[in-house]
Coordinates of C-alpha atoms in Angstrom, one line a residue:
X256 CA -129.2 54.8 42.5
X257 CA -132.4 57.5 41.7
X258 CA -134.7 55.7 40.9
X259 CA -134.3 53.2 44.4
X260 CA -134.7 56.7 46.6
X261 CA -138.5 57.1 44.4
X262 CA -139.5 53.2 45.2
X263 CA -138.2 53.8 48.7
X264 CA -139.7 56.9 48.8
X265 CA -142.7 55.3 48.1
X266 CA -142.5 52.6 49.8
X267 CA -142.3 55.0 53.1
X268 CA -145.7 56.6 51.7
X269 CA -146.8 54.3 51.1
X270 CA -147.0 52.9 55.0
X271 CA -148.0 56.2 56.3
X272 CA -151.1 56.1 54.5
X273 CA -151.8 52.7 55.7
X274 CA -150.2 53.9 58.7
X275 CA -153.1 56.5 59.0
X276 CA -155.8 54.1 57.6
X277 CA -158.9 53.2 59.9
X278 CA -161.9 53.1 60.8
X279 CA -163.1 56.4 62.3
X280 CA -162.6 56.8 66.3
X281 CA -165.9 57.3 68.6
X282 CA -165.0 60.5 68.9
X283 CA -164.1 61.4 65.1
X284 CA -167.7 59.5 64.4
X285 CA -169.5 62.0 66.8
X286 CA -168.8 64.4 64.8
X287 CA -169.8 63.3 61.0
X288 CA -173.6 61.3 63.2
X289 CA -173.7 65.7 65.2
X290 CA -172.9 66.8 61.5
X291 CA -175.7 64.8 59.7
X292 CA -178.3 63.9 62.1
X293 CA -177.9 67.3 64.4
X294 CA -177.4 67.4 68.1
X295 CA -180.4 66.5 70.4
X296 CA -179.9 61.9 70.0
X297 CA -183.3 60.5 71.5
X298 CA -184.8 63.0 68.0
X299 CA -182.9 62.3 66.0
X300 CA -183.6 58.7 66.4
X301 CA -187.3 59.1 66.0
X302 CA -186.6 60.8 63.2
X303 CA -185.3 57.7 61.4
X304 CA -186.9 55.4 62.9
X305 CA -189.0 55.7 60.0
X306 CA -187.1 54.8 57.4
X307 CA -184.9 51.6 59.1
X308 CA -185.9 48.3 58.8
X309 CA -184.6 45.2 60.8
X310 CA -184.2 42.1 58.1
X311 CA -185.6 39.1 59.0
X312 CA -183.3 38.0 61.8
X313 CA -184.2 41.8 64.4
X314 CA -181.1 43.2 63.5
X315 CA -180.4 46.3 61.7
X316 CA -179.1 46.0 58.0
X317 CA -177.6 48.6 55.0
X318 CA -177.3 46.9 51.1
X319 CA -176.1 49.0 49.1
X320 CA -175.0 48.5 45.1
X321 CA -172.6 50.4 44.3
X322 CA -171.4 50.7 40.5
X323 CA -167.8 49.8 38.6
X324 CA -168.0 49.9 35.1
X325 CA -165.7 48.9 33.2
X326 CA -163.1 47.0 36.2
X327 CA -163.1 42.9 36.1
X328 CA -164.4 41.0 39.5
X329 CA -160.5 40.8 40.4
X330 CA -160.0 44.2 39.8
X331 CA -162.6 45.1 42.4
X332 CA -161.6 42.1 44.1
X333 CA -157.6 44.0 44.9
X334 CA -158.9 46.8 45.7
X335 CA -161.3 45.4 48.2
X336 CA -158.7 43.3 49.8
X337 CA -156.1 46.5 50.1
X338 CA -158.5 48.6 51.6
X339 CA -159.8 46.0 54.6
X340 CA -155.9 44.8 54.9
X341 CA -154.9 48.2 55.3
X342 CA -158.0 49.6 57.4
X343 CA -158.8 47.1 60.0
X344 CA -156.0 46.0 61.5
X345 CA -157.3 43.9 63.8
X346 CA -155.9 40.1 62.3
X347 CA -158.7 39.0 62.8
X348 CA -160.9 41.0 61.4
X349 CA -161.4 39.7 58.2
X350 CA -163.2 36.7 58.6
X351 CA -163.3 35.7 55.3
X352 CA -162.1 36.7 52.4
X353 CA -163.0 34.1 49.0
X354 CA -161.6 35.8 45.8
X355 CA -163.1 32.6 43.9
X356 CA -165.9 33.5 45.1
X357 CA -165.6 36.9 45.5
X358 CA -166.9 38.3 49.2
X359 CA -164.4 39.4 52.2
X360 CA -166.0 39.7 55.4
X361 CA -165.3 42.4 58.2
X362 CA -166.6 42.0 61.9
X363 CA -164.3 44.3 63.7
X364 CA -165.4 46.6 67.0
X365 CA -166.0 50.1 66.9
X366 CA -165.5 51.1 70.9
X367 CA -167.0 52.7 73.5
X368 CA -169.8 55.1 70.7
X369 CA -172.0 56.7 73.7
X370 CA -170.3 56.6 76.8
X371 CA -173.7 57.8 79.8
X372 CA -174.4 57.9 82.8
X373 CA -177.6 57.2 84.4
X374 CA -180.0 57.7 87.4
X375 CA -178.3 54.3 89.3
X376 CA -175.5 52.7 86.3
X377 CA -173.1 53.4 83.7
X378 CA -173.2 52.3 80.5
X379 CA -170.2 52.5 78.0
X380 CA -171.7 50.4 74.6
X381 CA -169.7 48.7 71.9
X382 CA -171.1 48.0 67.6
X383 CA -169.5 44.9 66.1
X384 CA -170.8 45.4 62.4
X385 CA -170.5 42.1 59.8
X386 CA -169.3 44.0 56.9
X387 CA -170.2 41.8 53.5
X388 CA -168.5 43.1 50.4
X389 CA -169.7 40.1 47.3
X390 CA -167.4 41.2 44.3
X391 CA -169.1 40.6 40.8
X392 CA -167.8 42.0 37.0
X393 CA -168.7 46.3 36.8
X394 CA -170.2 46.3 40.7
X395 CA -170.2 45.9 44.4
X396 CA -172.6 45.0 46.6
X397 CA -171.8 46.3 51.1
X398 CA -174.4 44.3 53.8
X399 CA -173.6 46.1 57.1
X400 CA -175.5 44.4 59.8
X401 CA -176.0 44.5 63.5
X402 CA -178.4 42.9 66.0
X403 CA -176.2 44.0 69.5
X404 CA -175.5 46.5 71.4
X405 CA -172.6 45.4 73.4
X406 CA -172.4 47.0 76.9
X407 CA -169.7 47.5 80.4
X408 CA -172.4 48.3 83.0
X409 CA -170.9 50.1 85.7
X410 CA -173.2 49.3 88.8
X411 CA -171.3 52.5 90.2
X412 CA -171.9 54.2 88.5
X413 CA -175.1 56.6 88.0
X414 CA -175.8 60.1 90.0
X415 CA -177.2 58.8 93.1
X416 CA -174.6 55.9 93.5
X417 CA -171.7 58.7 92.6
X418 CA -173.3 60.4 95.9
X419 CA -172.2 57.4 97.9
X420 CA -169.4 55.1 96.5
X421 CA -165.9 55.8 95.7
X422 CA -163.3 55.1 92.6
X423 CA -162.1 52.7 93.8
X424 CA -165.9 50.4 95.3
X425 CA -166.4 50.1 91.1
X426 CA -167.9 47.2 90.3
X427 CA -169.7 46.2 87.1
X428 CA -172.2 44.3 86.1
X429 CA -170.3 41.2 85.5
X430 CA -169.3 41.0 88.7
X431 CA -164.9 40.5 87.3
X432 CA -164.4 44.8 86.3
X433 CA -163.1 46.3 88.9
X434 CA -161.2 50.4 87.9
X435 CA -157.5 48.8 87.5
X436 CA -159.2 45.4 86.1
X437 CA -156.8 44.5 82.7
X438 CA -159.4 41.9 81.5
X439 CA -159.9 41.2 78.2
X440 CA -162.5 44.4 76.7
X441 CA -164.3 42.4 74.3
X442 CA -166.3 40.5 77.5
X443 CA -169.5 42.4 77.8
X444 CA -171.8 42.6 80.9
X445 CA -174.8 43.0 78.4
X446 CA -176.0 42.5 75.3
X447 CA -178.7 44.5 74.3
X448 CA -181.6 43.7 71.5
X449 CA -181.8 46.3 69.0
X450 CA -184.8 45.2 68.0
X451 CA -185.8 45.1 72.7
X452 CA -185.4 48.6 72.8
X453 CA -185.7 52.5 71.7
X454 CA -187.1 53.8 69.2
X455 CA -188.4 49.9 68.8
X456 CA -189.7 49.9 72.0
X457 CA -191.6 53.3 72.9
X458 CA -191.1 52.3 76.4
X459 CA -187.4 51.9 77.2
X460 CA -185.3 52.1 80.6
X461 CA -182.5 53.1 78.4
X462 CA -183.9 55.7 76.0
X463 CA -181.7 58.3 75.7
X464 CA -178.2 55.6 75.3
X465 CA -179.9 53.1 72.8
X466 CA -181.1 56.7 71.1
X467 CA -177.7 58.2 70.7
X468 CA -175.9 54.1 70.0
X469 CA -178.9 54.2 67.3
X470 CA -177.9 57.6 65.2
X471 CA -173.8 56.4 65.4
X472 CA -174.5 53.1 65.0
X473 CA -176.6 54.5 61.5
X474 CA -173.5 56.8 61.1
X475 CA -170.9 54.5 60.9
X476 CA -172.8 52.4 57.5
X477 CA -172.4 55.4 56.8
X478 CA -169.1 55.9 56.5
X479 CA -168.6 52.7 55.7
X480 CA -170.9 53.1 52.5
X481 CA -168.4 56.4 51.0
X482 CA -164.6 54.2 52.0
X483 CA -166.1 50.9 50.2
X484 CA -167.3 53.5 47.1
X485 CA -164.1 55.7 47.2
X486 CA -161.5 52.0 47.3
X487 CA -163.8 50.9 44.7
X488 CA -164.0 54.3 42.4
X489 CA -160.0 55.6 43.6
X490 CA -158.1 52.7 45.4
X491 CA -156.8 53.6 48.8
X492 CA -154.4 56.5 47.8
X493 CA -155.8 57.4 44.9
X494 CA -153.6 56.0 42.4
X495 CA -154.6 52.8 42.1
X496 CA -153.9 51.7 38.7
X497 CA -152.4 50.9 35.6
X498 CA -150.2 54.0 34.4
X499 CA -147.0 52.6 36.2

C-alpha cells in the first residue's frame, strides 16, 4: 500500500512539473530581457547589433555546443526528448524526432513579444524560432534560428487613427480580422525580414517596434540555451538519473 501511494504521488508530482514546464511567456520574457539589457530598447538593440551576425540565409542564428561528459548519445536523447515533450505543449511543435541520427527539431511560436502603437498603425509581433538539437556521445549542439517577425497590423490602432475610429471599426492588414474575429491566430498580416529592419537597416519606419523585437528575440535565444543546458546537466525535475 505504501509503495502504491508513493508511486501515485510521484506520478502526480511529475504531472504538476510537466504542466508547469513551459516556454517563457511574453511578459516573463520582457522582464528577463530588461534585466539583461535594460529598458531602453533602441539602445539595447544598437548595443547588440555589433555582436550579431546573420547567416547565409539572412536569418538571425545562434549556436552553442554544450558538453555532457560521461553521458551517452542515448541518455542525452532521452533527457532532451523528455524536456521537449514537456516544454512545448503544441503537439505539432516537435517537427523532427530522430533517435538514430540524434536530432530533435522544434518549431514553436511565442506570441506578442511586442505590442506597439505607432502614429497610424498598431503592431503585434510574434516569432517562431526553429530550434535544432544535434546529439552525440558527451555533447550536444543547439541551433536557434529566426528569419522573420510575424506581424498583425491594426490599421486603426495608431495614435492619430484612434481619434477618429472607435473599437468597432478596427481593421487589420489582411482585411479579415475584426474585433470579434475568430480567424486562425497563426495567419499573419505581414512578415518582416529581420535583415530589412533596425538595427541592420538604420532608416526604418518601424524602428521602435523592431528594436524591442530584436532584443526580445535575442533574450529568448538565451533562455532556450539555458533551459536546454539545465535539462542536459540536471534533467527536467532535477533527479532524472539511474539512482532509483
